[in-house]
CSV table of C-alpha atoms and ligand atoms in Angstrom, one decimal:
chain,number,residue,atom,x,y,z
C,14,MET,CA,-2.3,-23.6,-7.6
C,15,THR,CA,-5.5,-24.6,-6.0
C,16,ALA,CA,-6.2,-21.3,-4.3
C,17,GLU,CA,-5.8,-19.2,-7.4
C,18,ASN,CA,-8.4,-21.1,-9.4
C,19,GLU,CA,-11.0,-20.0,-7.0
C,20,THR,CA,-10.3,-16.3,-7.0
C,21,PRO,CA,-11.5,-13.9,-9.7
C,22,ILE,CA,-8.1,-12.2,-10.0
C,23,ALA,CA,-6.5,-15.5,-10.9
C,24,GLU,CA,-8.6,-16.2,-13.9
C,25,PRO,CA,-7.1,-15.3,-17.3
C,26,ALA,CA,-8.3,-11.8,-17.9
C,27,ILE,CA,-7.7,-8.7,-20.0
C,28,GLU,CA,-5.5,-5.9,-18.8
C,29,PRO,CA,-7.0,-2.7,-20.0
C,30,ASN,CA,-5.3,-0.5,-17.5
C,31,GLN,CA,-1.8,-1.3,-18.6
C,32,HIS,CA,-2.5,-1.2,-22.2
C,33,GLY,CA,-5.2,1.5,-22.4
C,34,GLY,CA,-8.0,-1.0,-22.5
C,35,ALA,CA,-11.8,-0.5,-22.7
C,36,ALA,CA,-13.0,2.3,-20.5
C,37,HIS,CA,-15.9,2.1,-18.3
C,38,PRO,CA,-18.6,4.2,-19.9
C,39,SER,CA,-19.0,6.5,-16.9
C,40,ASP,CA,-15.3,7.1,-16.8
C,41,ALA,CA,-14.5,7.5,-20.5
C,42,ARG,CA,-12.2,10.4,-21.2
C,43,PRO,CA,-12.3,11.6,-24.7
C,44,SER,CA,-8.7,12.7,-24.7
C,45,GLU,CA,-7.4,9.3,-24.0
C,46,ALA,CA,-6.5,6.7,-26.6
C,47,GLN,CA,-9.1,4.0,-26.6
C,48,PRO,CA,-7.9,0.5,-27.0
C,49,SER,CA,-8.4,-2.0,-29.7
C,50,ALA,CA,-8.9,-5.6,-29.1
C,51,ALA,CA,-5.4,-6.2,-30.2
C,52,THR,CA,-4.1,-4.3,-27.2
C,53,ILE,CA,-5.7,-6.7,-24.8
C,54,ALA,CA,-3.2,-8.9,-23.3
C,55,PRO,CA,-2.9,-11.3,-20.4
C,56,ILE,CA,-1.7,-9.7,-17.2
C,57,GLU,CA,1.7,-10.9,-16.4
C,58,ALA,CA,1.7,-8.8,-13.3
C,59,ILE,CA,-0.9,-10.7,-11.5
C,60,SER,CA,0.3,-14.0,-12.6
C,61,ASP,CA,3.8,-13.0,-11.4
C,62,ALA,CA,2.0,-12.1,-8.3
C,63,SER,CA,1.8,-15.7,-7.0
C,64,SER,CA,3.9,-14.9,-4.1
C,65,ALA,CA,6.5,-17.1,-2.4
C,66,GLU,CA,3.8,-17.9,0.1
C,67,THR,CA,1.4,-19.2,-2.5
C,68,ARG,CA,4.1,-20.9,-4.5
C,69,LYS,CA,5.2,-22.6,-1.4
C,70,ALA,CA,1.8,-24.3,-1.2
C,71,GLU,CA,2.1,-25.8,-4.8
C,72,PRO,CA,2.6,-29.5,-5.1
C,73,SER,CA,6.3,-29.8,-5.4
C,74,VAL,CA,8.6,-32.3,-6.9
C,75,PRO,CA,9.2,-35.0,-4.5
C,76,GLU,CA,12.4,-34.4,-2.6
C,77,ILE,CA,15.3,-36.6,-3.8
C,78,PRO,CA,17.3,-38.2,-1.0
C,79,LYS,CA,20.5,-36.3,-0.5
C,80,THR,CA,22.7,-39.4,-1.2
C,81,ASN,CA,21.6,-39.4,-4.8
C,82,ILE,CA,22.0,-35.6,-5.4
C,83,ALA,CA,25.5,-35.7,-4.2
C,84,THR,CA,26.7,-37.4,-7.4
C,85,TYR,CA,25.9,-34.3,-9.7
C,86,ALA,CA,28.9,-32.3,-10.8
C,87,ILE,CA,28.8,-28.5,-10.5
C,88,GLY,CA,27.9,-27.0,-13.8
C,89,GLU,CA,25.6,-29.7,-15.0
C,90,GLY,CA,22.6,-28.1,-16.6
C,91,PRO,CA,19.0,-28.5,-15.5
C,92,ALA,CA,18.3,-31.1,-18.3
C,93,VAL,CA,21.1,-33.2,-17.1
C,94,LEU,CA,20.0,-32.8,-13.6
C,95,ALA,CA,16.4,-33.8,-14.5
C,96,GLU,CA,17.7,-36.9,-16.2
C,97,SER,CA,19.8,-37.8,-13.2
C,98,VAL,CA,16.9,-37.3,-10.9
C,99,VAL,CA,14.9,-39.9,-12.8
C,100,VAL,CA,17.7,-42.4,-12.6
C,101,ALA,CA,18.1,-41.6,-8.9
C,102,ALA,CA,14.5,-42.0,-8.3
C,103,GLU,CA,14.6,-45.5,-9.8
C,104,VAL,CA,17.2,-46.6,-7.4
C,105,VAL,CA,15.5,-45.2,-4.3
C,106,PRO,CA,11.8,-44.8,-4.8
C,107,THR,CA,10.4,-41.5,-3.4
C,108,PRO,CA,6.9,-41.0,-2.1
C,109,VAL,CA,4.4,-39.8,-4.7
C,110,VAL,CA,2.9,-36.5,-3.7
C,111,THR,CA,-0.6,-35.9,-5.1
C,112,PRO,CA,-2.1,-32.5,-5.4
C,113,THR,CA,-4.8,-33.3,-2.9
C,114,ALA,CA,-2.2,-34.3,-0.3
C,115,VAL,CA,-0.8,-30.8,-0.2
C,116,LYS,CA,-4.0,-28.7,-0.8
C,117,PRO,CA,-3.2,-25.5,1.0
C,118,GLU,CA,-5.3,-23.6,3.4
C,119,ARG,CA,-6.1,-20.2,1.8
C,120,LYS,CA,-4.5,-17.6,3.9
C,121,ASN,CA,-4.7,-13.9,3.7
C,122,LEU,CA,-1.2,-12.8,4.5
C,123,ALA,CA,-1.4,-9.2,3.4
C,124,GLU,CA,-1.1,-6.6,6.1
C,125,VAL,CA,-3.8,-4.0,5.8
C,126,ILE,CA,-2.7,-0.5,6.7
C,127,VAL,CA,-5.2,2.3,6.9
C,128,VAL,CA,-4.0,5.9,6.5
C,129,THR,CA,-6.6,7.9,8.4
C,130,SER,CA,-7.4,11.1,10.2
C,131,GLY,CA,-10.4,13.0,11.5
C,132,LYS,CA,-9.9,16.1,9.5
C,133,GLY,CA,-9.6,16.5,5.7
C,134,GLY,CA,-6.6,18.0,4.0
C,135,VAL,CA,-4.0,16.9,6.5
C,136,GLY,CA,-1.9,14.8,4.2
C,137,LYS,CA,-3.5,11.3,4.1
C,138,THR,CA,-3.3,10.8,0.4
C,139,THR,CA,0.2,12.3,0.2
C,140,THR,CA,1.1,9.8,3.0
C,141,SER,CA,-0.6,6.8,1.4
C,142,ALA,CA,1.2,7.4,-1.9
C,143,SER,CA,4.6,7.8,-0.3
C,144,LEU,CA,4.2,4.9,2.1
C,145,ALA,CA,3.0,2.6,-0.8
C,146,CYS,CA,6.0,3.7,-3.0
C,147,GLY,CA,8.4,3.3,-0.1
C,148,LEU,CA,7.2,-0.2,0.8
C,149,ALA,CA,7.4,-1.2,-2.8
C,150,ARG,CA,10.9,0.3,-3.0
C,151,GLN,CA,11.8,-2.0,-0.1
C,152,GLY,CA,10.7,-5.0,-2.3
C,153,LYS,CA,7.2,-5.5,-0.8
C,154,LYS,CA,4.3,-6.2,-3.0
C,155,VAL,CA,1.9,-3.4,-2.4
C,156,ALA,CA,-1.6,-2.3,-3.4
C,157,VAL,CA,-2.8,1.2,-2.5
C,158,ILE,CA,-6.5,1.7,-2.6
C,159,ASP,CA,-8.4,5.0,-2.8
C,160,PHE,CA,-11.5,4.8,-0.5
C,161,ASP,CA,-12.4,8.4,-1.2
C,162,VAL,CA,-15.4,7.7,-3.4
C,163,GLY,CA,-16.4,10.9,-5.3
C,164,LEU,CA,-13.1,12.7,-5.0
C,165,ARG,CA,-10.4,10.4,-6.4
C,166,ASN,CA,-7.1,12.0,-5.7
C,167,LEU,CA,-4.7,9.1,-5.2
C,168,ASP,CA,-4.3,8.3,-8.9
C,169,LEU,CA,-3.3,11.9,-9.5
C,170,ILE,CA,-0.6,11.8,-6.8
C,171,MET,CA,0.6,8.4,-8.0
C,172,GLY,CA,0.7,9.8,-11.5
C,173,CYS,CA,-1.6,7.2,-13.1
C,174,GLU,CA,-4.8,9.1,-13.6
C,175,ARG,CA,-4.7,8.7,-17.4
C,176,ARG,CA,-4.6,4.9,-17.0
C,177,VAL,CA,-7.7,4.6,-14.8
C,178,VAL,CA,-10.3,2.6,-16.7
C,179,TYR,CA,-12.0,0.7,-14.0
C,180,ASP,CA,-12.1,1.6,-10.3
C,181,PHE,CA,-12.8,0.1,-6.9
C,182,VAL,CA,-16.6,0.5,-7.1
C,183,ASN,CA,-16.6,-1.3,-10.5
C,184,VAL,CA,-14.8,-4.2,-8.9
C,185,ILE,CA,-17.2,-4.3,-6.0
C,186,HIS,CA,-20.2,-4.2,-8.3
C,187,GLY,CA,-18.8,-7.0,-10.4
C,188,GLU,CA,-18.4,-4.8,-13.5
C,189,CYS,CA,-14.8,-5.9,-14.0
C,190,SER,CA,-12.4,-8.2,-12.3
C,191,LEU,CA,-9.9,-7.0,-9.7
C,192,ARG,CA,-7.0,-7.5,-12.0
C,193,GLN,CA,-8.6,-5.4,-14.7
C,194,ALA,CA,-8.9,-2.5,-12.2
C,195,LEU,CA,-5.5,-2.7,-10.7
C,196,ILE,CA,-3.1,-0.3,-12.3
C,197,LYS,CA,0.5,-1.3,-12.3
C,198,ASP,CA,2.9,1.4,-11.3
C,199,LYS,CA,5.3,2.5,-14.0
C,200,ARG,CA,8.2,2.8,-11.5
C,201,PHE,CA,7.8,-0.4,-9.5
C,202,ASP,CA,6.6,-3.7,-10.8
C,203,ASN,CA,5.4,-4.7,-7.4
C,204,LEU,CA,3.1,-1.7,-6.8
C,205,PHE,CA,-0.5,-1.4,-7.9
C,206,VAL,CA,-3.1,1.3,-7.5
C,207,LEU,CA,-6.9,0.8,-7.2
C,208,ALA,CA,-8.6,4.1,-7.9
C,209,ALA,CA,-11.7,5.5,-6.4
C,210,SER,CA,-14.8,6.2,-8.5
C,211,GLN,CA,-15.6,9.8,-9.3
C,212,THR,CA,-19.1,9.1,-10.4
C,213,ARG,CA,-20.8,7.0,-7.8
C,214,ASP,CA,-22.6,7.8,-4.6
C,215,LYS,CA,-20.8,7.4,-1.3
C,216,ASP,CA,-22.7,4.2,-0.5
C,217,ALA,CA,-21.3,2.4,-3.4
C,218,LEU,CA,-18.8,0.5,-1.2
C,219,THR,CA,-20.0,-2.4,0.8
C,220,LYS,CA,-18.4,-4.2,3.7
C,221,GLU,CA,-18.6,-7.6,1.9
C,222,GLY,CA,-17.2,-6.1,-1.3
C,223,VAL,CA,-14.3,-4.5,0.4
C,224,GLU,CA,-13.5,-7.7,2.3
C,225,LYS,CA,-13.5,-9.7,-0.9
C,226,VAL,CA,-11.1,-7.3,-2.6
C,227,LEU,CA,-8.7,-7.4,0.4
C,228,THR,CA,-8.9,-11.2,0.7
C,229,ASP,CA,-8.3,-11.6,-3.0
C,230,LEU,CA,-5.3,-9.3,-2.8
C,231,GLY,CA,-3.9,-11.3,0.1
C,232,ASP,CA,-4.5,-14.6,-1.7
C,233,ASP,CA,-2.6,-13.1,-4.7
C,234,GLY,CA,0.5,-12.6,-2.7
C,235,PHE,CA,0.3,-8.9,-1.7
C,236,ASP,CA,2.4,-8.1,1.3
C,237,PHE,CA,0.8,-4.8,2.1
C,238,ILE,CA,-2.5,-3.1,1.3
C,239,VAL,CA,-2.5,0.6,2.0
C,240,CYS,CA,-6.0,2.1,2.4
C,241,ASP,CA,-6.2,5.8,1.8
C,242,SER,CA,-9.2,6.9,3.9
C,243,PRO,CA,-11.5,9.8,3.2
C,244,ALA,CA,-11.9,12.4,5.9
C,245,GLY,CA,-14.5,12.2,8.6
C,246,ILE,CA,-16.4,9.3,10.0
C,247,GLU,CA,-18.7,8.4,7.1
C,248,LYS,CA,-19.0,5.0,5.5
C,249,GLY,CA,-15.9,5.3,3.3
C,250,ALA,CA,-13.7,6.1,6.3
C,251,PHE,CA,-15.4,3.4,8.3
C,252,LEU,CA,-14.8,0.8,5.6
C,253,ALA,CA,-11.2,1.9,5.0
C,254,MET,CA,-10.4,1.2,8.7
C,255,TYR,CA,-12.7,-1.8,9.3
C,256,PHE,CA,-10.3,-4.5,8.1
C,257,ALA,CA,-7.1,-2.8,9.2
C,258,ASP,CA,-4.3,-4.5,11.0
C,259,ARG,CA,-2.5,-1.2,11.5
C,260,ALA,CA,-3.5,2.4,11.3
C,261,VAL,CA,-1.3,5.4,10.4
C,262,VAL,CA,-3.1,8.3,12.0
C,263,VAL,CA,-2.1,11.5,10.1
C,264,VAL,CA,-2.1,14.6,12.2
C,265,ASN,CA,-1.0,18.2,11.7
C,266,PRO,CA,0.5,19.9,14.7
C,267,GLU,CA,-2.6,21.9,15.5
C,268,VAL,CA,-5.3,21.5,18.1
C,269,SER,CA,-8.3,20.8,15.7
C,270,SER,CA,-6.4,18.1,13.8
C,271,VAL,CA,-5.3,16.4,17.1
C,272,ARG,CA,-8.8,16.6,18.5
C,273,ASP,CA,-10.4,15.0,15.4
C,274,SER,CA,-7.7,12.3,15.4
C,275,ASP,CA,-8.6,11.4,18.9
C,276,ARG,CA,-12.1,10.5,17.7
C,277,ILE,CA,-10.6,8.3,15.1
C,278,LEU,CA,-8.6,6.5,17.7
C,279,GLY,CA,-11.9,5.8,19.5
C,280,LEU,CA,-13.3,4.3,16.4
C,281,LEU,CA,-10.2,2.2,15.7
C,282,SER,CA,-10.6,0.6,19.1
C,283,SER,CA,-14.3,-0.1,18.8
C,284,LYS,CA,-15.5,-0.2,15.2
C,285,THR,CA,-13.0,-2.4,13.5
C,286,ARG,CA,-13.0,-6.2,12.9
C,287,ARG,CA,-10.0,-6.5,15.2
C,288,ALA,CA,-11.8,-4.6,17.9
C,289,GLU,CA,-14.8,-6.9,17.5
C,290,LYS,CA,-12.6,-9.9,18.0
C,291,GLY,CA,-11.0,-8.3,21.1
C,292,GLU,CA,-7.8,-7.5,19.3
C,293,ARG,CA,-6.1,-4.2,18.7
C,294,VAL,CA,-5.3,-2.3,15.6
C,295,LYS,CA,-1.7,-1.3,15.9
C,296,GLU,CA,-1.8,2.5,15.8
C,297,HIS,CA,1.0,4.8,14.7
C,298,LEU,CA,1.2,8.6,14.7
C,299,LEU,CA,2.4,10.4,11.6
C,300,LEU,CA,2.8,14.0,12.2
C,301,THR,CA,3.0,16.0,9.0
C,302,ARG,CA,3.4,19.6,7.8
C,303,TYR,CA,5.7,20.0,10.8
C,304,SER,CA,7.5,23.3,11.0
C,305,PRO,CA,10.2,23.5,13.8
C,306,ILE,CA,10.4,27.3,13.4
C,307,ARG,CA,6.7,27.7,14.1
C,308,VAL,CA,6.8,25.2,17.0
C,309,GLU,CA,9.7,27.2,18.5
C,310,LYS,CA,7.6,30.4,18.1
C,311,GLY,CA,4.7,28.7,19.9
C,312,ASP,CA,2.4,28.7,16.9
C,313,MET,CA,2.3,25.0,16.5
C,314,LEU,CA,2.1,22.0,18.9
C,315,SER,CA,5.4,20.2,19.4
C,316,ILE,CA,5.9,16.4,18.7
C,317,LYS,CA,5.8,15.9,22.5
C,318,ASP,CA,2.5,17.8,22.9
C,319,VAL,CA,0.8,15.7,20.2
C,320,GLN,CA,2.3,12.5,21.4
C,321,GLU,CA,1.1,13.2,25.0
C,322,ILE,CA,-2.4,14.1,23.9
C,323,LEU,CA,-2.9,11.1,21.6
C,324,GLY,CA,-0.6,8.6,23.5
C,325,LEU,CA,0.8,7.1,20.3
C,326,ASP,CA,4.1,6.0,19.0
C,327,VAL,CA,5.5,8.3,16.4
C,328,VAL,CA,6.2,6.5,13.1
C,329,GLY,CA,7.2,9.7,11.3
C,330,VAL,CA,7.5,13.4,11.4
C,331,ILE,CA,7.3,15.0,7.9
C,332,PRO,CA,8.3,18.6,7.6
C,333,GLU,CA,6.3,21.2,5.9
C,334,ALA,CA,8.0,21.3,2.5
C,335,PRO,CA,7.2,23.0,-0.8
C,336,GLU,CA,8.4,19.9,-2.7
C,337,VAL,CA,5.3,18.0,-1.5
C,338,LEU,CA,3.0,20.0,-3.7
C,339,GLN,CA,5.4,20.0,-6.6
C,340,SER,CA,5.7,16.2,-6.4
C,341,SER,CA,1.9,15.8,-6.2
C,342,ASN,CA,1.5,17.9,-9.3
C,343,SER,CA,3.9,15.9,-11.2
C,344,GLY,CA,2.5,12.5,-10.1
C,345,GLU,CA,5.7,11.5,-8.4
C,346,PRO,CA,5.1,10.8,-4.7
C,347,VAL,CA,7.5,12.9,-2.6
C,348,ILE,CA,9.3,9.9,-1.1
C,349,LEU,CA,10.9,9.4,-4.6
C,350,ASP,CA,12.6,12.7,-4.2
C,351,MET,CA,15.3,11.7,-1.8
C,352,ASN,CA,16.9,15.2,-2.0
C,353,SER,CA,13.9,16.6,-0.2
C,354,GLN,CA,13.6,16.5,3.6
C,355,ALA,CA,10.0,15.3,3.2
C,356,GLY,CA,11.1,12.5,1.0
C,357,GLN,CA,13.8,11.4,3.5
C,358,ALA,CA,11.4,11.7,6.4
C,359,TYR,CA,8.8,9.4,4.6
C,360,ASP,CA,11.6,7.0,3.9
C,361,ASP,CA,12.4,6.9,7.6
C,362,ALA,CA,8.7,6.3,8.3
C,363,VAL,CA,8.6,3.3,5.9
C,364,ALA,CA,11.7,1.8,7.6
C,365,ARG,CA,10.1,2.2,11.0
C,366,LEU,CA,6.9,0.5,9.8
C,367,LEU,CA,9.1,-2.4,8.7
C,368,GLY,CA,10.6,-2.5,12.2
C,369,GLU,CA,13.8,-0.6,11.8
C,370,LYS,CA,14.8,2.0,14.4
C,371,ARG,CA,15.7,5.3,13.0
C,372,PRO,CA,16.1,8.6,14.8
C,373,LEU,CA,13.8,11.5,13.9
C,374,ARG,CA,15.2,14.1,11.6
C,375,PHE,CA,14.3,17.6,10.5
C,376,THR,CA,12.4,18.2,13.8
C,377,THR,CA,14.6,21.0,15.2
C,378,VAL,CA,15.4,24.5,14.0
C,379,GLU,CA,18.8,24.4,12.2
C,380,LYS,CA,21.0,26.8,14.1
C,381,LYS,CA,22.9,29.0,11.7
C,382,GLY,CA,26.6,29.2,12.1
C,383,PHE,CA,28.6,32.4,12.5
C,384,PHE,CA,29.6,32.6,8.8
C,385,THR,CA,26.1,31.8,7.5
C,386,LYS,CA,24.7,34.6,9.7
C,387,LEU,CA,27.4,36.9,8.5
C,388,PHE,CA,27.2,36.1,4.8
C,389,GLY,CA,23.6,34.9,4.5
C,390,GLY,CA,22.4,31.5,3.3
Y,423,ADP,N1,4.5,17.8,4.3
Y,423,ADP,C1,3.8,18.7,3.6
Y,423,ADP,N2,4.3,19.9,3.3
Y,423,ADP,C2,3.6,20.8,2.5
Y,423,ADP,N3,2.4,20.5,2.0
Y,423,ADP,C3,1.8,19.3,2.3
Y,423,ADP,C4,2.5,18.3,3.1
Y,423,ADP,N4,1.7,17.2,3.2
Y,423,ADP,C5,0.6,17.5,2.5
Y,423,ADP,N5,0.6,18.7,2.0
Y,423,ADP,C6,-0.4,19.4,1.2
Y,423,ADP,O1,-1.6,19.4,1.9
Y,423,ADP,C7,-2.7,19.3,1.0
Y,423,ADP,C8,-3.6,18.1,1.4
Y,423,ADP,O2,-2.9,16.9,1.3
Y,423,ADP,P1,-3.7,15.5,1.0
Y,423,ADP,O3,-2.6,14.5,1.1
Y,423,ADP,O4,-4.5,15.6,-0.2
Y,423,ADP,O5,-4.6,15.5,2.3
Y,423,ADP,P2,-5.9,14.5,2.6
Y,423,ADP,O6,-5.7,13.3,1.8
Y,423,ADP,O7,-5.7,14.3,4.1
Y,423,ADP,O8,-7.1,15.3,2.3
Y,423,ADP,C9,-2.1,19.1,-0.4
Y,423,ADP,O9,-2.1,20.3,-1.1
Y,423,ADP,C10,-0.7,18.6,-0.1
Y,423,ADP,O10,0.2,19.0,-1.1
Y,424,MG,MG1,-7.2,12.4,0.5
């Protein structure tokens, strides 16, 4: 695979995060088991990662003319088949394909989704974790990256904080390879987390460094890269959105959150690579912590209000739900709790991101029936 040989994540490397490997000195946690050399093993995850796309580009066995293949009986094993192919090839010579003849163009096919908002504490990390899990559950190969240098929350919500050895900043500074820093999710083989650094200054991320990480992930067959943005409009937030193809703008149904998101929309249409090329970042509105009762009472903005102010398509409305905090505390993103309304609403949002049409749920006050009113419930 020509492309892989040129990327750092394709080199044979150790896998400390999946086997409790050598910790970065600044991140060492005394309570955690430190690795021995014997625990260091090659990453099967990333080598598995050569996607259908990359595999497609590999030099393939010359195609055998159909007339020859037709002679094989059903049930013949691969060895028999291989032998027969040789015989067939002798009869009708097939063109020799050399590796140089099929050298592929390196293509970054990963779709970069930034989860952003103007204000902090609105539910970006909760959303990033659930979207990433949901996309992985749909069979997509997903990396979710924490851009919140200094805070590092995503790994907690994803439930992999004890396995963070290297982080995003280490990768960018060349202190480890990307594959060493990627933490493979325990629930989905096709989901990886790249944690933020707790120790570095906010300027530790560079545009070139971020671009290289995103490109390498794309070359390695990732379908989606979810970028969990920090709040505000500082460098981290700017870098999280700069390379985005799509943006999920997380908003709470209150005026200050909507107003701050409006500023983010301005940045998405001017300060991103797509904007610089005269293209658009596809924007989606995700309304969260939505409480139909409070909307009915007039304490909260309605979906329609927010939609009208921001002028965006709604990709999801997540109800205010106590399960969200419980899920975060146990490191199980709420989308995995399909008994909860929030989990189901996130599942709908993922389906919509993938192009499915689903009606909104949990957005109106459930009217209690006569018997419920009478007997409680
Ligand atoms: N739908 C929801 N229902 C209830 N609490 C929520 C919901 N979404 C997020 N939260 C809570 O809001 C707080 C902030 O969420 P977080 O995802 O960390 O926001 P951000 O990343 O934007 O700072 C957390 O305590 C989280 O549990
Ligand atoms: Mg956050």
